[in-house]
mmCIF file of C-alpha atoms and ligand atoms in Angstrom:
data_model
loop_
_atom_site.group_PDB
_atom_site.id
_atom_site.type_symbol
_atom_site.label_atom_id
_atom_site.label_comp_id
_atom_site.label_asym_id
_atom_site.label_seq_id
_atom_site.Cartn_x
_atom_site.Cartn_y
_atom_site.Cartn_z
ATOM 1 C CA MET A 1 -21.773 2.093 -16.585
ATOM 2 C CA PRO A 2 -22.716 -0.780 -14.244
ATOM 3 C CA TYR A 3 -19.894 -3.253 -13.608
ATOM 4 C CA PRO A 4 -20.652 -6.867 -12.604
ATOM 5 C CA TYR A 5 -20.042 -7.539 -8.878
ATOM 6 C CA LEU A 6 -19.340 -3.850 -8.170
ATOM 7 C CA ALA A 7 -21.549 -1.417 -6.264
ATOM 8 C CA GLU A 8 -20.805 2.151 -5.271
ATOM 9 C CA SER A 9 -21.399 3.329 -1.728
ATOM 10 C CA THR A 10 -21.171 6.866 -0.445
ATOM 11 C CA SER A 11 -20.424 8.260 2.990
ATOM 12 C CA ASP A 12 -19.136 11.677 4.057
ATOM 13 C CA GLU A 13 -19.549 12.668 0.397
ATOM 14 C CA GLN A 14 -16.869 10.115 -0.547
ATOM 15 C CA THR A 15 -17.320 7.226 -2.965
ATOM 16 C CA PHE A 16 -16.251 3.646 -2.295
ATOM 17 C CA TYR A 17 -16.270 0.730 -4.749
ATOM 18 C CA VAL A 18 -17.558 -2.390 -3.038
ATOM 19 C CA ILE A 19 -16.898 -5.648 -4.895
ATOM 20 C CA THR A 20 -18.848 -8.705 -3.827
ATOM 21 C CA HIS A 21 -17.705 -11.765 -5.744
ATOM 22 C CA PRO A 22 -18.079 -15.528 -5.067
ATOM 23 C CA LYS A 23 -14.318 -15.746 -4.307
ATOM 24 C CA PHE A 24 -13.849 -12.583 -2.216
ATOM 25 C CA SER A 25 -15.169 -9.209 -1.203
ATOM 26 C CA ALA A 26 -13.170 -6.001 -1.424
ATOM 27 C CA LYS A 27 -13.521 -2.271 -0.984
ATOM 28 C CA ILE A 28 -11.594 0.447 -2.827
ATOM 29 C CA SER A 29 -11.730 4.138 -1.929
ATOM 30 C CA LYS A 30 -12.057 6.595 -4.800
ATOM 31 C CA PHE A 31 -10.045 9.008 -2.609
ATOM 32 C CA GLY A 32 -6.471 7.687 -2.716
ATOM 33 C CA GLY A 33 -7.461 4.906 -5.137
ATOM 34 C CA GLN A 34 -6.547 2.523 -2.349
ATOM 35 C CA LEU A 35 -7.762 -0.847 -1.259
ATOM 36 C CA LEU A 36 -9.417 -0.675 2.189
ATOM 37 C CA SER A 37 -10.506 -4.264 2.631
ATOM 38 C CA PHE A 38 -9.837 -7.659 1.063
ATOM 39 C CA ILE A 39 -11.714 -10.661 2.406
ATOM 40 C CA PRO A 40 -11.259 -14.012 0.664
ATOM 41 C CA GLN A 41 -14.506 -15.973 0.891
ATOM 42 C CA GLY A 42 -14.998 -17.443 4.380
ATOM 43 C CA GLN A 43 -11.994 -15.612 5.925
ATOM 44 C CA ASN A 44 -11.358 -12.499 8.004
ATOM 45 C CA ASP A 45 -10.090 -9.321 6.399
ATOM 46 C CA ILE A 46 -6.420 -9.561 5.417
ATOM 47 C CA LEU A 47 -6.107 -5.789 5.725
ATOM 48 C CA TRP A 48 -6.332 -3.544 8.775
ATOM 49 C CA LEU A 49 -8.167 -0.221 8.758
ATOM 50 C CA SER A 50 -7.950 2.090 11.766
ATOM 51 C CA ASP A 51 -11.251 2.410 13.667
ATOM 52 C CA SER A 52 -10.623 6.153 13.686
ATOM 53 C CA ALA A 53 -9.456 6.460 10.066
ATOM 54 C CA ILE A 54 -10.583 9.742 8.513
ATOM 55 C CA LEU A 55 -12.587 8.887 5.425
ATOM 56 C CA ASN A 56 -13.819 12.334 4.375
ATOM 57 C CA GLY A 57 -11.013 13.079 1.927
ATOM 58 C CA SER A 58 -9.241 15.600 4.181
ATOM 59 C CA LYS A 59 -6.138 13.427 4.706
ATOM 60 C CA PRO A 60 -4.704 10.083 3.549
ATOM 61 C CA ILE A 61 -6.637 7.092 4.852
ATOM 62 C CA ARG A 62 -5.006 5.278 7.800
ATOM 63 C CA GLY A 63 -5.195 1.646 6.775
ATOM 64 C CA GLY A 64 -5.858 -0.650 3.851
ATOM 65 C CA ALA A 65 -3.112 -0.325 1.257
ATOM 66 C CA PRO A 66 -2.243 3.350 0.613
ATOM 67 C CA LEU A 67 -0.313 4.089 -2.579
ATOM 68 C CA CYS A 68 2.809 6.236 -2.223
ATOM 69 C CA TRP A 69 4.085 7.935 -5.382
ATOM 70 C CA PRO A 70 6.300 9.428 -6.847
ATOM 71 C CA TRP A 71 8.435 9.105 -3.736
ATOM 72 C CA PHE A 72 8.488 7.134 -0.522
ATOM 73 C CA GLY A 73 8.716 9.013 2.803
ATOM 74 C CA PRO A 74 9.422 12.723 3.172
ATOM 75 C CA ALA A 75 9.779 14.788 0.003
ATOM 76 C CA ALA A 76 13.335 15.934 -0.729
ATOM 77 C CA GLY A 77 15.351 18.068 -3.126
ATOM 78 C CA GLU A 78 13.240 20.091 -5.552
ATOM 79 C CA PHE A 79 10.079 18.666 -3.924
ATOM 80 C CA GLU A 80 10.947 19.571 -0.331
ATOM 81 C CA GLY A 81 7.824 20.686 1.538
ATOM 82 C CA GLU A 82 5.492 18.578 -0.646
ATOM 83 C CA PRO A 83 3.442 15.790 0.988
ATOM 84 C CA GLN A 84 5.050 12.824 2.744
ATOM 85 C CA HIS A 85 4.715 9.696 0.515
ATOM 86 C CA GLY A 86 3.832 11.851 -2.515
ATOM 87 C CA TYR A 87 0.621 13.055 -4.062
ATOM 88 C CA ILE A 88 -1.661 10.209 -5.012
ATOM 89 C CA ARG A 89 -2.918 9.291 -1.531
ATOM 90 C CA ASN A 90 -4.659 12.685 -1.629
ATOM 91 C CA LEU A 91 -6.209 12.524 -5.087
ATOM 92 C CA LEU A 92 -9.501 11.177 -6.406
ATOM 93 C CA TRP A 93 -9.212 8.243 -8.798
ATOM 94 C CA GLU A 94 -11.368 6.930 -11.607
ATOM 95 C CA ILE A 95 -11.941 3.480 -13.067
ATOM 96 C CA LYS A 96 -10.413 3.187 -16.542
ATOM 97 C CA GLU A 97 -10.990 -0.514 -17.252
ATOM 98 C CA TYR A 98 -12.923 -3.285 -15.581
ATOM 99 C CA GLN A 99 -13.008 -6.980 -16.429
ATOM 100 C CA SER A 100 -14.638 -9.771 -14.504
ATOM 101 C CA ASN A 101 -15.740 -13.364 -14.669
ATOM 102 C CA GLU A 102 -16.678 -16.029 -12.129
ATOM 103 C CA GLN A 103 -13.005 -16.560 -11.227
ATOM 104 C CA SER A 104 -11.618 -13.048 -10.935
ATOM 105 C CA VAL A 105 -11.972 -9.282 -11.229
ATOM 106 C CA GLU A 106 -9.442 -6.855 -12.662
ATOM 107 C CA ILE A 107 -9.710 -3.089 -12.231
ATOM 108 C CA ASN A 108 -7.472 -0.422 -13.654
ATOM 109 C CA LEU A 109 -7.674 3.020 -12.012
ATOM 110 C CA SER A 110 -5.929 6.331 -12.644
ATOM 111 C CA PRO A 111 -5.672 9.369 -10.399
ATOM 112 C CA ILE A 112 -7.397 12.555 -11.518
ATOM 113 C CA ILE A 113 -4.233 14.597 -11.708
ATOM 114 C CA SER A 114 -3.832 18.144 -13.049
ATOM 115 C CA ASN A 115 -1.962 18.700 -16.305
ATOM 116 C CA GLU A 116 0.230 21.102 -14.381
ATOM 117 C CA LEU A 117 1.333 18.414 -11.911
ATOM 118 C CA THR A 118 1.844 15.803 -14.661
ATOM 119 C CA GLU A 119 3.995 18.296 -16.514
ATOM 120 C CA LYS A 120 5.990 19.172 -13.401
ATOM 121 C CA LEU A 121 6.652 15.501 -12.621
ATOM 122 C CA GLY A 122 7.017 14.279 -16.202
ATOM 123 C CA LEU A 123 5.520 11.007 -14.938
ATOM 124 C CA ALA A 124 2.187 9.222 -15.263
ATOM 125 C CA VAL A 125 0.782 6.530 -12.986
ATOM 126 C CA ASN A 126 -2.017 4.002 -12.835
ATOM 127 C CA VAL A 127 -2.846 1.100 -10.541
ATOM 128 C CA VAL A 128 -4.165 -2.334 -11.470
ATOM 129 C CA TYR A 129 -5.923 -4.565 -8.940
ATOM 130 C CA ARG A 130 -6.389 -8.270 -9.746
ATOM 131 C CA PHE A 131 -8.610 -10.168 -7.370
ATOM 132 C CA ASP A 132 -9.384 -13.868 -6.961
ATOM 133 C CA THR A 133 -8.566 -15.715 -3.746
ATOM 134 C CA SER A 134 -5.514 -13.418 -3.699
ATOM 135 C CA VAL A 135 -5.113 -9.778 -4.609
ATOM 136 C CA SER A 136 -2.319 -8.169 -6.554
ATOM 137 C CA ILE A 137 -1.727 -4.434 -6.534
ATOM 138 C CA GLU A 138 0.389 -3.011 -9.315
ATOM 139 C CA ILE A 139 1.639 0.583 -9.521
ATOM 140 C CA ASN A 140 2.676 1.324 -13.112
ATOM 141 C CA THR A 141 4.795 4.417 -13.723
ATOM 142 C CA SER A 142 5.818 5.820 -17.084
ATOM 143 C CA ASN A 143 8.075 8.683 -17.981
ATOM 144 C CA VAL A 144 5.954 10.920 -20.221
ATOM 145 C CA SER A 145 8.604 13.623 -20.581
ATOM 146 C CA ASP A 146 11.631 13.887 -22.839
ATOM 147 C CA LYS A 147 14.110 13.873 -19.944
ATOM 148 C CA THR A 148 15.311 11.185 -17.535
ATOM 149 C CA LYS A 149 13.156 11.230 -14.385
ATOM 150 C CA THR A 150 13.513 9.648 -10.957
ATOM 151 C CA VAL A 151 10.653 7.840 -9.276
ATOM 152 C CA GLY A 152 10.111 6.117 -5.944
ATOM 153 C CA CYS A 153 6.936 4.504 -4.687
ATOM 154 C CA ALA A 154 5.453 2.078 -2.197
ATOM 155 C CA ILE A 155 2.440 -0.129 -1.644
ATOM 156 C CA HIS A 156 1.954 0.677 2.030
ATOM 157 C CA SER A 157 -0.199 -2.276 3.132
ATOM 158 C CA TYR A 158 -1.520 -2.420 6.691
ATOM 159 C CA PHE A 159 -2.045 -6.106 7.515
ATOM 160 C CA ASN A 160 -4.525 -7.384 10.074
ATOM 161 C CA VAL A 161 -2.374 -9.544 12.366
ATOM 162 C CA GLU A 162 -4.761 -10.099 15.337
ATOM 163 C CA ASP A 163 -1.976 -10.045 17.964
ATOM 164 C CA ILE A 164 1.262 -8.243 17.182
ATOM 165 C CA THR A 165 3.002 -9.886 20.148
ATOM 166 C CA GLN A 166 2.606 -13.263 18.416
ATOM 167 C CA THR A 167 3.404 -12.128 14.882
ATOM 168 C CA SER A 168 6.644 -12.622 12.967
ATOM 169 C CA LEU A 169 8.254 -12.234 9.571
ATOM 170 C CA PRO A 170 10.567 -15.253 9.189
ATOM 171 C CA GLU A 171 12.039 -14.593 5.721
ATOM 172 C CA LEU A 172 13.711 -11.322 6.757
ATOM 173 C CA SER A 173 16.111 -13.157 9.070
ATOM 174 C CA GLY A 174 19.700 -12.230 8.174
ATOM 175 C CA CYS A 175 18.677 -9.223 6.065
ATOM 176 C CA SER A 176 20.327 -5.809 6.498
ATOM 177 C CA TYR A 177 18.081 -2.833 7.165
ATOM 178 C CA SER A 178 18.013 0.884 7.901
ATOM 179 C CA ASP A 179 16.469 1.387 11.311
ATOM 180 C CA LYS A 180 14.649 4.735 11.113
ATOM 181 C CA VAL A 181 13.897 4.724 14.857
ATOM 182 C CA LEU A 182 17.537 4.215 15.893
ATOM 183 C CA GLY A 183 18.936 6.039 12.860
ATOM 184 C CA LYS A 184 21.441 3.338 11.946
ATOM 185 C CA GLU A 185 22.081 0.321 9.732
ATOM 186 C CA GLN A 186 21.448 -3.048 11.341
ATOM 187 C CA VAL A 187 21.318 -6.733 10.442
ATOM 188 C CA GLN A 188 18.252 -8.772 11.361
ATOM 189 C CA THR A 189 18.900 -11.668 13.731
ATOM 190 C CA GLY A 190 16.172 -14.307 13.486
ATOM 191 C CA ALA A 191 12.603 -13.607 12.422
ATOM 192 C CA VAL A 192 11.320 -10.032 12.761
ATOM 193 C CA THR A 193 9.094 -9.592 15.811
ATOM 194 C CA VAL A 194 7.669 -6.320 17.075
ATOM 195 C CA ASN A 195 7.522 -5.174 20.706
ATOM 196 C CA ALA A 196 8.303 -1.451 20.362
ATOM 197 C CA GLU A 197 8.086 1.294 17.742
ATOM 198 C CA THR A 198 9.424 -0.227 14.529
ATOM 199 C CA ASP A 199 10.197 1.676 11.345
ATOM 200 C CA ARG A 200 12.637 -0.201 9.145
ATOM 201 C CA VAL A 201 13.617 -0.353 5.516
ATOM 202 C CA TYR A 202 14.849 -3.881 4.793
ATOM 203 C CA HIS A 203 17.151 -4.199 1.782
ATOM 204 C CA TYR A 204 15.250 -7.284 0.684
ATOM 205 C CA GLU A 205 15.004 -7.823 -3.055
ATOM 206 C CA GLN A 206 13.659 -11.360 -3.001
ATOM 207 C CA ALA A 207 10.087 -11.962 -4.063
ATOM 208 C CA LYS A 208 8.566 -13.984 -1.256
ATOM 209 C CA LEU A 209 7.892 -13.337 2.393
ATOM 210 C CA SER A 210 5.181 -14.146 4.875
ATOM 211 C CA ILE A 211 3.552 -12.874 8.035
ATOM 212 C CA SER A 212 3.041 -15.555 10.610
ATOM 213 C CA THR A 213 0.189 -14.839 13.059
ATOM 214 C CA PRO A 214 -1.417 -17.053 15.733
ATOM 215 C CA SER A 215 -4.151 -18.315 13.441
ATOM 216 C CA ARG A 216 -2.874 -17.915 9.897
ATOM 217 C CA ALA A 217 0.004 -17.103 7.576
ATOM 218 C CA ILE A 218 -0.318 -14.263 5.091
ATOM 219 C CA LYS A 219 1.702 -15.012 1.954
ATOM 220 C CA ILE A 220 3.214 -11.989 0.225
ATOM 221 C CA GLU A 221 5.016 -11.656 -3.104
ATOM 222 C CA HIS A 222 6.797 -8.570 -4.373
ATOM 223 C CA GLN A 223 8.063 -7.595 -7.800
ATOM 224 C CA GLY A 224 9.974 -4.518 -8.982
ATOM 225 C CA HIS A 225 10.938 -3.471 -5.429
ATOM 226 C CA ASP A 226 14.281 -2.578 -3.845
ATOM 227 C CA SER A 227 13.069 -2.753 -0.229
ATOM 228 C CA VAL A 228 10.493 -4.048 2.185
ATOM 229 C CA ILE A 229 9.356 -1.541 4.796
ATOM 230 C CA VAL A 230 8.149 -2.802 8.170
ATOM 231 C CA TRP A 231 6.271 -0.280 10.319
ATOM 232 C CA ASN A 232 4.345 -0.330 13.570
ATOM 233 C CA PRO A 233 4.159 2.995 15.466
ATOM 234 C CA TRP A 234 3.542 1.258 18.823
ATOM 235 C CA GLN A 235 1.559 2.812 21.655
ATOM 236 C CA GLN A 236 2.969 6.319 22.122
ATOM 237 C CA THR A 237 3.446 7.286 18.478
ATOM 238 C CA ALA A 238 0.018 5.844 17.629
ATOM 239 C CA ALA A 239 -1.548 7.835 20.502
ATOM 240 C CA ASN A 240 -0.138 11.008 18.916
ATOM 241 C CA MET A 241 -1.987 10.285 15.659
ATOM 242 C CA ALA A 242 -5.648 11.339 15.723
ATOM 243 C CA ASP A 243 -6.570 8.754 13.075
ATOM 244 C CA PHE A 244 -4.879 5.766 14.778
ATOM 245 C CA ASP A 245 -7.194 4.103 17.290
ATOM 246 C CA ASN A 246 -5.549 3.622 20.674
ATOM 247 C CA ASN A 247 -5.212 -0.152 20.662
ATOM 248 C CA GLY A 248 -4.819 -0.432 16.889
ATOM 249 C CA TYR A 249 -1.060 -0.943 17.060
ATOM 250 C CA LEU A 250 -1.708 -4.320 18.727
ATOM 251 C CA SER A 251 -3.429 -5.787 15.677
ATOM 252 C CA MET A 252 -1.636 -4.266 12.680
ATOM 253 C CA LEU A 253 1.670 -4.485 10.890
ATOM 254 C CA CYS A 254 2.659 -2.580 7.773
ATOM 255 C CA VAL A 255 4.693 -4.676 5.352
ATOM 256 C CA GLU A 256 5.282 -2.527 2.317
ATOM 257 C CA ALA A 257 6.737 -3.147 -1.130
ATOM 258 C CA GLY A 258 8.924 -0.166 -1.904
ATOM 259 C CA ILE A 259 11.211 1.498 -4.384
ATOM 260 C CA THR A 260 12.771 3.601 -1.649
ATOM 261 C CA LYS A 261 16.052 4.450 -3.346
ATOM 262 C CA GLY A 262 14.427 5.922 -6.456
ATOM 263 C CA VAL A 263 15.043 4.647 -9.974
ATOM 264 C CA SER A 264 15.868 6.593 -13.114
ATOM 265 C CA LEU A 265 13.439 6.273 -15.979
ATOM 266 C CA ALA A 266 14.451 7.209 -19.514
ATOM 267 C CA PRO A 267 11.840 8.995 -21.661
ATOM 268 C CA ARG A 268 8.892 6.658 -22.356
ATOM 269 C CA GLN A 269 10.341 3.976 -20.056
ATOM 270 C CA GLU A 270 7.843 2.214 -17.755
ATOM 271 C CA ILE A 271 8.245 0.349 -14.474
ATOM 272 C CA THR A 272 5.929 -1.690 -12.298
ATOM 273 C CA LEU A 273 5.949 -2.222 -8.540
ATOM 274 C CA LYS A 274 3.755 -5.096 -7.463
ATOM 275 C CA GLN A 275 2.564 -6.660 -4.229
ATOM 276 C CA ARG A 276 0.393 -9.757 -4.118
ATOM 277 C CA PHE A 277 -1.028 -11.317 -0.982
ATOM 278 C CA SER A 278 -3.253 -14.203 0.031
ATOM 279 C CA LEU A 279 -3.777 -16.670 2.847
HETATM 280 C C1 BG6 B 1 6.017 4.271 6.837
HETATM 281 C C2 BG6 B 1 7.265 5.094 7.125
HETATM 282 O O1 BG6 B 1 6.129 3.707 5.577
HETATM 283 O O2 BG6 B 1 4.873 5.126 6.875
HETATM 284 C C3 BG6 B 1 7.104 5.770 8.483
HETATM 285 O O3 BG6 B 1 8.418 4.267 7.101
HETATM 286 C C4 BG6 B 1 5.830 6.590 8.518
HETATM 287 O O4 BG6 B 1 8.238 6.591 8.736
HETATM 288 C C5 BG6 B 1 4.653 5.689 8.148
HETATM 289 O O5 BG6 B 1 5.648 7.136 9.805
HETATM 290 C C6 BG6 B 1 3.306 6.396 8.139
HETATM 291 O O6 BG6 B 1 3.322 7.500 7.320
HETATM 292 P P1 BG6 B 1 2.050 8.435 7.226
HETATM 293 O O7 BG6 B 1 2.449 9.579 6.336
HETATM 294 O O8 BG6 B 1 0.947 7.606 6.611
HETATM 295 O O9 BG6 B 1 1.710 8.856 8.632
#
């Protein structure tokens, strides 16, 4: 069915949904169901995509806003050995609903997930994108089993920051965090700046934060989260990743909305994790 403003493009046998609207343009990958680009009219892309991202469906896409579910980070417990950041970055997705007008576009997508996996997890997921001059990304999880289930997730957005050495996150000042590089709990002094490998889970439950860059401020709002993850691999760790272009770490910063601690969902209970960003 043709959708207004939306065209499909194909490369490397993968499908991408390209939305060209008077207020913005955007690109969503069918593989991973993730946003790759969001450009408000007249602006530069808010998102960063690695120049050497692998887009052929053989591994999660390095950039845009990958969706992590039903856990954040390495798999543990009964799922040990399963993929880092869960399953849905590696699945194909399909459009379930699409609505548009001259002001906005809303798309609801679901992963094409086997009955076996749904049964094993006892959870179902979909994502809703709402675009205008901002974009909101919503991961909706429901417990479809008759037992209590635990879920974690993250919206792992890679922001285009032009120059990481002149980028900061002022609102996180004073916030406690787990430093995954140093392996200890810390408290943030002043705005977050990045000049080395940074992998931190900030225990920040407030809604609003922002990324200040030399030429613009990216406004971010979170809902349903227990943490904000800040990640930049820096030079050496990026060089060890085949899909991370060598100078990419200088112009990106991941600021992720996360449920990193896991929440319990009673049968039929639903939860939403949301990130919204704009200039
Ligand atoms: C971040 C994690 O969210 O994602 C990091 O905090 C991790 O530890 C990074 O390295 C990238 O993960 P991946 O699986 O996309 O390489």
